[in-house]
PDB file of C-alpha atoms in Angstrom:
ATOM      1  CA  UNK T  23     -11.838   0.880  19.112  1.00 66.00           C
ATOM      2  CA  UNK T  24      -8.136   1.310  19.666  1.00 76.00           C
ATOM      3  CA  UNK T  25      -5.651   2.593  17.135  1.00 77.00           C
ATOM      4  CA  UNK T  26      -4.295  -0.871  16.490  1.00 80.00           C
ATOM      5  CA  UNK T  27      -7.758  -2.310  15.946  1.00 78.00           C
ATOM      6  CA  UNK T  28      -8.522   0.374  13.362  1.00 79.00           C
ATOM      7  CA  UNK T  29      -5.173  -0.222  11.637  1.00 81.00           C
ATOM      8  CA  UNK T  30      -5.760  -3.978  11.643  1.00 81.00           C
ATOM      9  CA  UNK T  31      -9.234  -3.512  10.201  1.00 78.00           C
ATOM     10  CA  UNK T  32      -7.875  -1.237   7.465  1.00 82.00           C
ATOM     11  CA  UNK T  33      -5.231  -3.846   6.557  1.00 84.00           C
ATOM     12  CA  UNK T  34      -7.881  -6.569   6.400  1.00 82.00           C
ATOM     13  CA  UNK T  35     -10.071  -4.443   4.122  1.00 81.00           C
ATOM     14  CA  UNK T  36      -7.086  -3.758   1.889  1.00 84.00           C
ATOM     15  CA  UNK T  37      -6.272  -7.484   1.884  1.00 84.00           C
ATOM     16  CA  UNK T  38      -9.799  -8.337   0.751  1.00 80.00           C
ATOM     17  CA  UNK T  39      -9.581  -5.734  -2.011  1.00 82.00           C
ATOM     18  CA  UNK T  40      -6.284  -7.167  -3.267  1.00 85.00           C
ATOM     19  CA  UNK T  41      -7.657 -10.737  -3.152  1.00 82.00           C
ATOM     20  CA  UNK T  42     -10.642  -9.640  -5.246  1.00 78.00           C
ATOM     21  CA  UNK T  43      -8.326  -7.929  -7.747  1.00 81.00           C
ATOM     22  CA  UNK T  44      -6.255 -11.124  -7.986  1.00 83.00           C
ATOM     23  CA  UNK T  45      -9.362 -13.229  -8.588  1.00 81.00           C
ATOM     24  CA  UNK T  46     -10.479 -10.836 -11.338  1.00 77.00           C
ATOM     25  CA  UNK T  47      -7.087 -11.072 -13.050  1.00 79.00           C
ATOM     26  CA  UNK T  48      -7.016 -14.870 -12.619  1.00 80.00           C
ATOM     27  CA  UNK T  49     -10.450 -15.272 -14.203  1.00 76.00           C
ATOM     28  CA  UNK T  50      -9.433 -13.126 -17.168  1.00 74.00           C
ATOM     29  CA  UNK T  51      -6.221 -15.103 -17.644  1.00 77.00           C
ATOM     30  CA  UNK T  52      -7.978 -18.459 -17.381  1.00 76.00           C
ATOM     31  CA  UNK T  53     -10.482 -17.331 -19.996  1.00 71.00           C
ATOM     32  CA  UNK T  54      -7.575 -16.381 -22.269  1.00 70.00           C
ATOM     33  CA  UNK T  55      -5.771 -19.704 -21.603  1.00 68.00           C
ATOM     34  CA  UNK T  56      -8.816 -21.654 -22.688  1.00 68.00           C
ATOM     35  CA  UNK T  57      -8.661 -19.929 -26.083  1.00 67.00           C
ATOM     36  CA  UNK T  58      -4.842 -19.868 -26.492  1.00 63.00           C
ATOM     37  CA  UNK T  59      -3.467 -21.887 -29.379  1.00 66.00           C
ATOM     38  CA  UNK T  60       0.306 -21.471 -29.526  1.00 68.00           C
ATOM     39  CA  UNK T  61       2.937 -22.560 -27.017  1.00 67.00           C
ATOM     40  CA  UNK T  62       4.206 -18.990 -26.625  1.00 63.00           C
ATOM     41  CA  UNK T  63       0.735 -17.786 -25.626  1.00 68.00           C
ATOM     42  CA  UNK T  64       0.425 -20.652 -23.147  1.00 66.00           C
ATOM     43  CA  UNK T  65       3.807 -19.740 -21.617  1.00 69.00           C
ATOM     44  CA  UNK T  66       2.824 -16.087 -21.253  1.00 71.00           C
ATOM     45  CA  UNK T  67      -0.512 -17.117 -19.785  1.00 73.00           C
ATOM     46  CA  UNK T  68       1.312 -19.238 -17.208  1.00 77.00           C
ATOM     47  CA  UNK T  69       3.319 -16.175 -16.153  1.00 77.00           C
ATOM     48  CA  UNK T  70       0.088 -14.188 -15.876  1.00 78.00           C
ATOM     49  CA  UNK T  71      -1.452 -16.935 -13.729  1.00 82.00           C
ATOM     50  CA  UNK T  72       1.529 -16.677 -11.383  1.00 85.00           C
ATOM     51  CA  UNK T  73       1.079 -12.898 -11.395  1.00 83.00           C
ATOM     52  CA  UNK T  74      -2.549 -13.177 -10.299  1.00 84.00           C
ATOM     53  CA  UNK T  75      -1.680 -15.783  -7.653  1.00 89.00           C
ATOM     54  CA  UNK T  76       0.895 -13.348  -6.217  1.00 88.00           C
ATOM     55  CA  UNK T  77      -1.911 -10.797  -5.892  1.00 86.00           C
ATOM     56  CA  UNK T  78      -4.055 -13.310  -4.034  1.00 89.00           C
ATOM     57  CA  UNK T  79      -1.125 -14.431  -1.863  1.00 92.00           C
ATOM     58  CA  UNK T  80      -0.289 -10.828  -0.943  1.00 90.00           C
ATOM     59  CA  UNK T  81      -3.918 -10.191   0.021  1.00 88.00           C
ATOM     60  CA  UNK T  82      -4.020 -13.310   2.181  1.00 90.00           C
ATOM     61  CA  UNK T  83      -0.725 -12.397   3.856  1.00 92.00           C
ATOM     62  CA  UNK T  84      -2.010  -8.887   4.467  1.00 89.00           C
ATOM     63  CA  UNK T  85      -5.085 -10.374   6.128  1.00 84.00           C
ATOM     64  CA  UNK T  86      -3.129 -12.758   8.369  1.00 87.00           C
ATOM     65  CA  UNK T  87      -0.381 -10.287   9.307  1.00 88.00           C
ATOM     66  CA  UNK T  88      -2.739  -7.352   9.846  1.00 85.00           C
ATOM     67  CA  UNK T  89      -2.194  -7.424  13.610  1.00 85.00           C
ATOM     68  CA  UNK T  90       1.587  -7.305  13.263  1.00 88.00           C
ATOM     69  CA  UNK T  91       1.380  -4.554  10.659  1.00 86.00           C
ATOM     70  CA  UNK T  92      -1.012  -2.596  12.860  1.00 85.00           C
ATOM     71  CA  UNK T  93       1.551  -2.724  15.669  1.00 85.00           C
ATOM     72  CA  UNK T  94       4.019  -1.053  13.291  1.00 83.00           C
ATOM     73  CA  UNK T  95       1.476   1.445  11.976  1.00 79.00           C
ATOM     74  CA  UNK T  96       0.018   2.627  15.293  1.00 76.00           C
ATOM     75  CA  UNK T  97       1.511   2.691  18.752  1.00 73.00           C
ATOM     76  CA  UNK T  98      -0.747   1.579  21.559  1.00 66.00           C
ATOM     77  CA  UNK T  99      -1.488   4.574  23.720  1.00 60.00           C
ATOM     78  CA  UNK T 100      -2.471   5.090  27.327  1.00 53.00           C
ATOM     79  CA  UNK T 101      -6.241   4.616  27.711  1.00 52.00           C
ATOM     80  CA  UNK T 102      -6.536   5.476  31.389  1.00 46.00           C
ATOM     81  CA  UNK T 103      -8.468   8.702  30.752  1.00 49.00           C
ATOM     82  CA  UNK T 104     -12.177   8.267  30.483  1.00 45.00           C
ATOM     83  CA  UNK T 105     -13.486   9.226  27.062  1.00 44.00           C
ATOM     84  CA  UNK T 106     -10.000   9.492  25.568  1.00 54.00           C
ATOM     85  CA  UNK T 107     -10.402   9.042  21.861  1.00 65.00           C
ATOM     86  CA  UNK T 108      -8.070   8.540  18.994  1.00 70.00           C
ATOM     87  CA  UNK T 109      -6.284  11.632  17.827  1.00 75.00           C
ATOM     88  CA  UNK T 110      -6.701  12.806  14.257  1.00 72.00           C
ATOM     89  CA  UNK T 111      -2.964  12.513  13.676  1.00 77.00           C
ATOM     90  CA  UNK T 112      -3.069   8.810  14.534  1.00 80.00           C
ATOM     91  CA  UNK T 113      -5.927   8.202  12.109  1.00 78.00           C
ATOM     92  CA  UNK T 114      -3.989  10.071   9.424  1.00 78.00           C
ATOM     93  CA  UNK T 115      -0.904   8.003  10.173  1.00 83.00           C
ATOM     94  CA  UNK T 116      -2.857   4.761   9.833  1.00 82.00           C
ATOM     95  CA  UNK T 117      -4.478   5.989   6.614  1.00 81.00           C
ATOM     96  CA  UNK T 118      -1.102   6.913   5.102  1.00 82.00           C
ATOM     97  CA  UNK T 119       0.331   3.548   6.130  1.00 85.00           C
ATOM     98  CA  UNK T 120      -2.550   1.681   4.503  1.00 83.00           C
ATOM     99  CA  UNK T 121      -2.203   3.804   1.361  1.00 84.00           C
ATOM    100  CA  UNK T 122       1.506   2.966   1.273  1.00 86.00           C
ATOM    101  CA  UNK T 123       0.707  -0.734   1.629  1.00 86.00           C
ATOM    102  CA  UNK T 124      -1.776  -0.435  -1.228  1.00 85.00           C
ATOM    103  CA  UNK T 125       0.834   1.088  -3.533  1.00 85.00           C
ATOM    104  CA  UNK T 126       3.381  -1.576  -2.547  1.00 86.00           C
ATOM    105  CA  UNK T 127       0.870  -4.386  -3.012  1.00 83.00           C
ATOM    106  CA  UNK T 128      -0.320  -3.020  -6.310  1.00 82.00           C
ATOM    107  CA  UNK T 129       3.108  -2.446  -7.826  1.00 83.00           C
ATOM    108  CA  UNK T 130       5.065  -5.418  -6.482  1.00 82.00           C
ATOM    109  CA  UNK T 131       3.422  -8.147  -8.614  1.00 80.00           C
ATOM    110  CA  UNK T 132       3.681  -5.976 -11.744  1.00 78.00           C
ATOM    111  CA  UNK T 133       7.309  -5.185 -10.950  1.00 79.00           C
ATOM    112  CA  UNK T 134       8.186  -8.856 -10.473  1.00 78.00           C
ATOM    113  CA  UNK T 135       6.323  -9.756 -13.661  1.00 75.00           C
ATOM    114  CA  UNK T 136       8.187  -7.084 -15.631  1.00 73.00           C
ATOM    115  CA  UNK T 137      11.554  -8.128 -14.258  1.00 72.00           C
ATOM    116  CA  UNK T 138      10.972 -11.825 -14.950  1.00 72.00           C
ATOM    117  CA  UNK T 139       9.795 -11.120 -18.484  1.00 67.00           C
ATOM    118  CA  UNK T 140      12.903  -8.991 -19.096  1.00 64.00           C
ATOM    119  CA  UNK T 141      15.184 -11.824 -17.959  1.00 64.00           C
ATOM    120  CA  UNK T 142      13.879 -14.391 -20.480  1.00 63.00           C
ATOM    121  CA  UNK T 143      16.775 -14.083 -22.864  1.00 59.00           C
ATOM    122  CA  UNK T 144      15.743 -10.898 -24.581  1.00 57.00           C
ATOM    123  CA  UNK T 145      18.413  -8.701 -26.181  1.00 58.00           C
ATOM    124  CA  UNK T 146      20.008  -6.133 -23.871  1.00 55.00           C
ATOM    125  CA  UNK T 147      18.549  -3.165 -25.754  1.00 52.00           C
ATOM    126  CA  UNK T 148      15.018  -4.560 -25.454  1.00 54.00           C
ATOM    127  CA  UNK T 149      15.584  -5.385 -21.761  1.00 55.00           C
ATOM    128  CA  UNK T 150      16.653  -1.799 -21.150  1.00 57.00           C
ATOM    129  CA  UNK T 151      13.531  -0.597 -22.961  1.00 54.00           C
ATOM    130  CA  UNK T 152      11.323  -2.791 -20.747  1.00 56.00           C
ATOM    131  CA  UNK T 153      13.021  -1.525 -17.595  1.00 57.00           C
ATOM    132  CA  UNK T 154      12.714   2.050 -18.848  1.00 58.00           C
ATOM    133  CA  UNK T 155       9.015   1.457 -19.493  1.00 59.00           C
ATOM    134  CA  UNK T 156       8.567   0.085 -15.983  1.00 69.00           C
ATOM    135  CA  UNK T 157       9.679   3.368 -14.437  1.00 70.00           C
ATOM    136  CA  UNK T 158       6.111   4.084 -13.372  1.00 75.00           C
ATOM    137  CA  UNK T 159       5.857   0.766 -11.562  1.00 79.00           C
ATOM    138  CA  UNK T 160       9.193   1.298  -9.828  1.00 81.00           C
ATOM    139  CA  UNK T 161       8.146   4.833  -8.876  1.00 81.00           C
ATOM    140  CA  UNK T 162       4.836   3.566  -7.477  1.00 82.00           C
ATOM    141  CA  UNK T 163       6.686   0.971  -5.387  1.00 86.00           C
ATOM    142  CA  UNK T 164       9.167   3.545  -4.037  1.00 88.00           C
ATOM    143  CA  UNK T 165       6.396   6.042  -3.252  1.00 85.00           C
ATOM    144  CA  UNK T 166       4.387   3.318  -1.506  1.00 85.00           C
ATOM    145  CA  UNK T 167       7.398   2.311   0.560  1.00 89.00           C
ATOM    146  CA  UNK T 168       8.084   5.948   1.411  1.00 87.00           C
ATOM    147  CA  UNK T 169       4.487   6.605   2.430  1.00 84.00           C
ATOM    148  CA  UNK T 170       4.387   3.455   4.569  1.00 86.00           C
ATOM    149  CA  UNK T 171       7.692   4.071   6.317  1.00 88.00           C
ATOM    150  CA  UNK T 172       7.318   7.857   6.556  1.00 86.00           C
ATOM    151  CA  UNK T 173       3.678   8.126   7.572  1.00 83.00           C
ATOM    152  CA  UNK T 174       4.483   9.993  10.795  1.00 84.00           C
ATOM    153  CA  UNK T 175       6.574  12.518   8.877  1.00 85.00           C
ATOM    154  CA  UNK T 176       3.697  13.108   6.437  1.00 79.00           C
ATOM    155  CA  UNK T 177       1.301  13.692   9.333  1.00 80.00           C
ATOM    156  CA  UNK T 178       3.729  16.164  10.906  1.00 84.00           C
ATOM    157  CA  UNK T 179       4.095  17.915   7.531  1.00 81.00           C
ATOM    158  CA  UNK T 180       0.308  18.223   7.182  1.00 75.00           C
ATOM    159  CA  UNK T 181       0.000  19.609  10.716  1.00 78.00           C
ATOM    160  CA  UNK T 182       2.718  22.169  10.007  1.00 81.00           C
ATOM    161  CA  UNK T 183       1.095  23.175   6.713  1.00 75.00           C
ATOM    162  CA  UNK T 184      -2.216  23.849   8.486  1.00 72.00           C
ATOM    163  CA  UNK T 185      -0.592  26.397  10.764  1.00 79.00           C
ATOM    164  CA  UNK T 186       1.580  28.163   8.187  1.00 76.00           C
ATOM    165  CA  UNK T 187       0.889  31.879   8.251  1.00 72.00           C
ATOM    166  CA  UNK T 188      -1.214  31.785  11.417  1.00 72.00           C
ATOM    167  CA  UNK T 189      -0.032  33.707  14.426  1.00 69.00           C
ATOM    168  CA  UNK T 190       0.280  31.814  17.650  1.00 66.00           C
ATOM    169  CA  UNK T 191      -1.447  33.916  20.314  1.00 60.00           C
ATOM    170  CA  UNK T 192      -0.673  31.656  23.266  1.00 55.00           C
ATOM    171  CA  UNK T 193       0.977  34.500  25.210  1.00 52.00           C
ATOM    172  CA  UNK T 194      -2.038  36.828  24.815  1.00 52.00           C
ATOM    173  CA  UNK T 195      -4.746  34.381  25.947  1.00 51.00           C
ATOM    174  CA  UNK T 196      -4.541  35.296  29.640  1.00 52.00           C
ATOM    175  CA  UNK T 197      -4.208  39.039  29.026  1.00 53.00           C
ATOM    176  CA  UNK T 198      -7.568  39.655  27.307  1.00 51.00           C
ATOM    177  CA  UNK T 199      -9.122  41.397  30.343  1.00 51.00           C
ATOM    178  CA  UNK T 200      -6.308  43.933  30.767  1.00 48.00           C
TER     179      UNK T 200
END
């Protein structure tokens, strides 16, 4: 398997997971809608239905665009050497990219839902309170974006942290017999 195939497979698995999460949320909301009595509850349930459909849509898009995302996540290397495998750093890079996509996909629908609910004519002080309360969602989105876009930097950081404090004895390797 090439790096891109592994990255594409990881995106497809993540897409399936997000679709399943969206279906779970949709079933819960539809159960609540069937028991809702007031117009306000029906309106809020409609927003939650849209929220769950965004989850499902994001999962489907992740499935269909997995090949394009895998081209961004992993560069196609030279496979002319027999037995040349995938380097650990490339697997780490793909894993960080998929983790970043998960955080983005998880936080984006909640962020949009929070922002749309804050724009419904609520007083400015309450809107500020909602946006202050959504700091965790905004942070999750920013961290996900940072992990996705900076996956190579994270891999380099991990590689550097593994060698901190170790002496490099490259110059003494050939002089052991002397």
